[in-house]
Amino acid sequence: MQKKITYWTRNYTPEKEGVSKEIYILKNHFNCSRQFNLSSKMEIILGKKYSSINKFFAPLWYLVLKSIERETNISHIFCSLDEFPYIRCLNKRPIILTSAEGISHIEKNKKYFHKIKILVVESNREKKRLEKRLKGIKIKVIYPGIDLKQFNYKQNKNPAVLFLRTPFC
């Protein structure tokens, strides 16, 4: 039986941004998964596999997180380590936290890190930085997946330039 995975995200835009694209691929690969998103857009979307609400309504969202969590096997949170709104409310299931952004004020959330089963980062440099600051947390490096088949080479006099940057590399 396939595990039920719930992805908790902020500002999910798979058509524009790489981490969101990874979540989109994961969510669609695991049939029993679903996603809940806090958005900066003025939207309320309530669906079976995807729900999104404007961050203005976050306090209401947090009230239902515990009941949503009961129906899942694993919580996978994608966000910055400086502010991860979901972890304060989630505590009944194993939590995977993928750090999609850099850190600066990690100390304000340190008290919640005991809830994390594994912390995923995108570079060895970030892993080393975090190992110094977060003792006893399992940290794993998983490099961002990019499907190179979606890019192709064409001789062009005015080539488009693709520039990607990860803040940790």
Coordinates of C-alpha atoms in Angstrom, one line a residue:
M1 CA 0.0 0.0 0.0
Q2 CA 1.3 3.4 -1.0
K3 CA 2.0 6.0 1.7
K4 CA -0.1 9.0 2.0
I5 CA 2.2 12.0 1.7
T6 CA 1.0 15.6 2.4
Y7 CA 3.1 18.4 0.9
W8 CA 3.0 21.7 2.8
T9 CA 4.2 24.6 0.7
R10 CA 4.2 28.4 0.5
N11 CA 3.9 30.4 -2.7
Y12 CA 3.7 27.4 -5.0
T13 CA 4.3 28.3 -8.7
P14 CA 5.4 25.2 -10.7
E15 CA 5.1 27.1 -14.0
K16 CA 7.8 29.6 -12.8
E17 CA 10.0 28.1 -10.1
G18 CA 12.2 25.0 -9.8
V19 CA 11.3 23.8 -6.2
S20 CA 7.6 24.1 -7.0
K21 CA 8.2 22.0 -10.1
E22 CA 9.8 19.3 -8.0
I23 CA 6.8 19.3 -5.7
Y24 CA 4.5 19.1 -8.7
I25 CA 6.4 16.0 -10.0
L26 CA 6.5 14.3 -6.6
K27 CA 2.8 15.0 -5.9
N28 CA 1.8 13.5 -9.3
H29 CA 4.1 10.5 -8.9
F30 CA 2.7 9.4 -5.6
N31 CA -1.0 8.9 -6.3
C32 CA -2.1 9.1 -2.6
S33 CA -0.5 12.4 -2.0
R34 CA -2.0 15.9 -1.7
Q35 CA -0.8 19.4 -1.2
F36 CA -1.7 22.4 1.0
N37 CA -0.3 25.8 0.1
L38 CA -0.2 29.2 1.7
S39 CA -0.2 31.7 -1.1
S40 CA 0.4 35.4 -1.5
K41 CA -2.3 35.5 -4.2
M42 CA -5.8 36.4 -3.2
E43 CA -7.2 32.9 -3.7
I44 CA -9.0 30.1 -2.0
I45 CA -8.8 26.7 -3.8
L46 CA -10.1 23.7 -2.0
G47 CA -9.6 20.4 -3.9
K48 CA -8.9 16.7 -3.3
K49 CA -5.2 16.8 -4.3
Y50 CA -4.5 20.5 -4.1
S51 CA -5.7 23.3 -1.7
S52 CA -4.4 26.8 -1.5
I53 CA -5.4 29.8 0.6
N54 CA -4.1 33.3 1.0
K55 CA -1.6 33.7 3.8
F56 CA -3.9 36.3 5.3
F57 CA -6.2 33.4 6.3
A58 CA -3.3 31.3 7.8
P59 CA -4.7 31.3 11.3
L60 CA -7.9 29.6 10.1
W61 CA -5.8 27.2 8.0
Y62 CA -3.7 26.2 11.1
L63 CA -6.9 25.2 12.9
V64 CA -7.6 22.4 10.4
L65 CA -4.0 21.2 10.0
K66 CA -4.2 18.7 12.8
S67 CA -7.3 17.0 11.3
I68 CA -5.6 16.9 7.9
E69 CA -2.4 15.5 9.5
R70 CA -4.3 12.5 10.9
E71 CA -5.1 11.3 7.4
T72 CA -1.5 11.3 6.2
N73 CA 1.5 9.0 6.8
I74 CA 4.3 11.6 6.1
S75 CA 4.3 15.4 6.1
H76 CA 6.8 16.9 3.7
I77 CA 7.4 20.6 4.2
F78 CA 9.0 22.8 1.6
C79 CA 10.1 26.3 2.9
S80 CA 12.8 28.4 4.4
L81 CA 14.3 27.4 7.8
D82 CA 13.8 31.0 9.0
E83 CA 10.0 30.7 8.8
F84 CA 8.2 27.4 8.5
P85 CA 4.7 28.0 9.5
Y86 CA 3.5 24.4 9.4
I87 CA 5.9 22.8 11.8
R88 CA 4.4 24.6 14.9
C89 CA 1.1 22.8 14.3
L90 CA 2.3 19.4 12.9
N91 CA 3.5 16.8 15.3
K92 CA 1.7 13.4 14.9
R93 CA 3.5 12.1 11.8
P94 CA 7.1 11.9 10.6
I95 CA 8.2 15.2 9.1
I96 CA 10.6 15.7 6.2
L97 CA 11.6 19.3 5.8
T98 CA 13.2 20.4 2.5
S99 CA 15.0 23.7 3.0
A100 CA 14.4 25.5 -0.2
E101 CA 15.9 28.8 0.8
G102 CA 18.9 30.0 2.9
I103 CA 18.9 30.6 6.6
S104 CA 19.7 33.5 8.7
H105 CA 17.6 33.6 11.8
I106 CA 17.3 29.8 12.5
E107 CA 17.5 30.3 16.3
K108 CA 13.9 31.6 16.5
N109 CA 12.6 28.2 15.3
K110 CA 15.2 25.9 16.9
K111 CA 12.8 24.6 19.5
Y112 CA 10.7 23.0 16.8
F113 CA 13.5 21.0 15.1
H114 CA 13.0 18.0 17.3
K115 CA 9.9 17.3 15.3
I116 CA 11.8 16.8 12.1
K117 CA 12.7 13.2 11.1
I118 CA 15.0 14.3 8.3
L119 CA 16.1 17.7 6.9
V120 CA 16.9 17.8 3.2
V121 CA 19.2 20.5 1.7
E122 CA 20.4 21.1 -1.8
S123 CA 24.2 21.4 -1.2
N124 CA 27.0 20.0 0.9
R125 CA 28.0 23.5 1.9
E126 CA 24.5 24.0 3.4
K127 CA 24.6 20.7 5.1
K128 CA 28.0 21.6 6.8
R129 CA 26.6 25.0 7.9
L130 CA 23.5 23.4 9.4
E131 CA 25.4 20.5 11.1
K132 CA 27.2 23.2 13.1
R133 CA 24.0 24.9 14.2
L134 CA 21.6 21.9 14.5
K135 CA 23.1 19.2 16.6
G136 CA 21.3 15.8 16.5
I137 CA 19.2 16.5 13.3
K138 CA 19.6 14.1 10.4
I139 CA 20.5 16.1 7.4
K140 CA 20.7 14.8 3.9
V141 CA 21.8 16.4 0.6
I142 CA 19.5 15.8 -2.4
Y143 CA 20.5 17.9 -5.4
P144 CA 17.6 19.5 -7.3
G145 CA 16.4 17.3 -10.1
I146 CA 16.3 18.8 -13.6
D147 CA 15.0 16.9 -16.5
L148 CA 17.5 17.8 -19.2
K149 CA 15.3 16.3 -22.0
Q150 CA 13.1 19.5 -21.8
F151 CA 16.0 21.5 -23.1
N152 CA 17.3 21.2 -26.6
Y153 CA 20.0 22.9 -28.6
K154 CA 19.1 24.9 -31.7
Q155 CA 21.5 27.0 -33.7
N156 CA 20.2 30.6 -33.1
K157 CA 21.7 34.0 -33.8
N158 CA 19.9 35.4 -30.7
P159 CA 20.2 32.7 -28.1
A160 CA 18.2 32.9 -24.9
V161 CA 20.3 32.8 -21.8
L162 CA 19.2 30.5 -19.0
F163 CA 20.7 31.4 -15.6
L164 CA 20.0 29.3 -12.5
R165 CA 21.2 30.1 -9.0
T166 CA 21.0 28.3 -5.8
P167 CA 21.8 30.6 -2.8
F168 CA 24.0 27.9 -1.1
C169 CA 26.4 27.0 -4.0

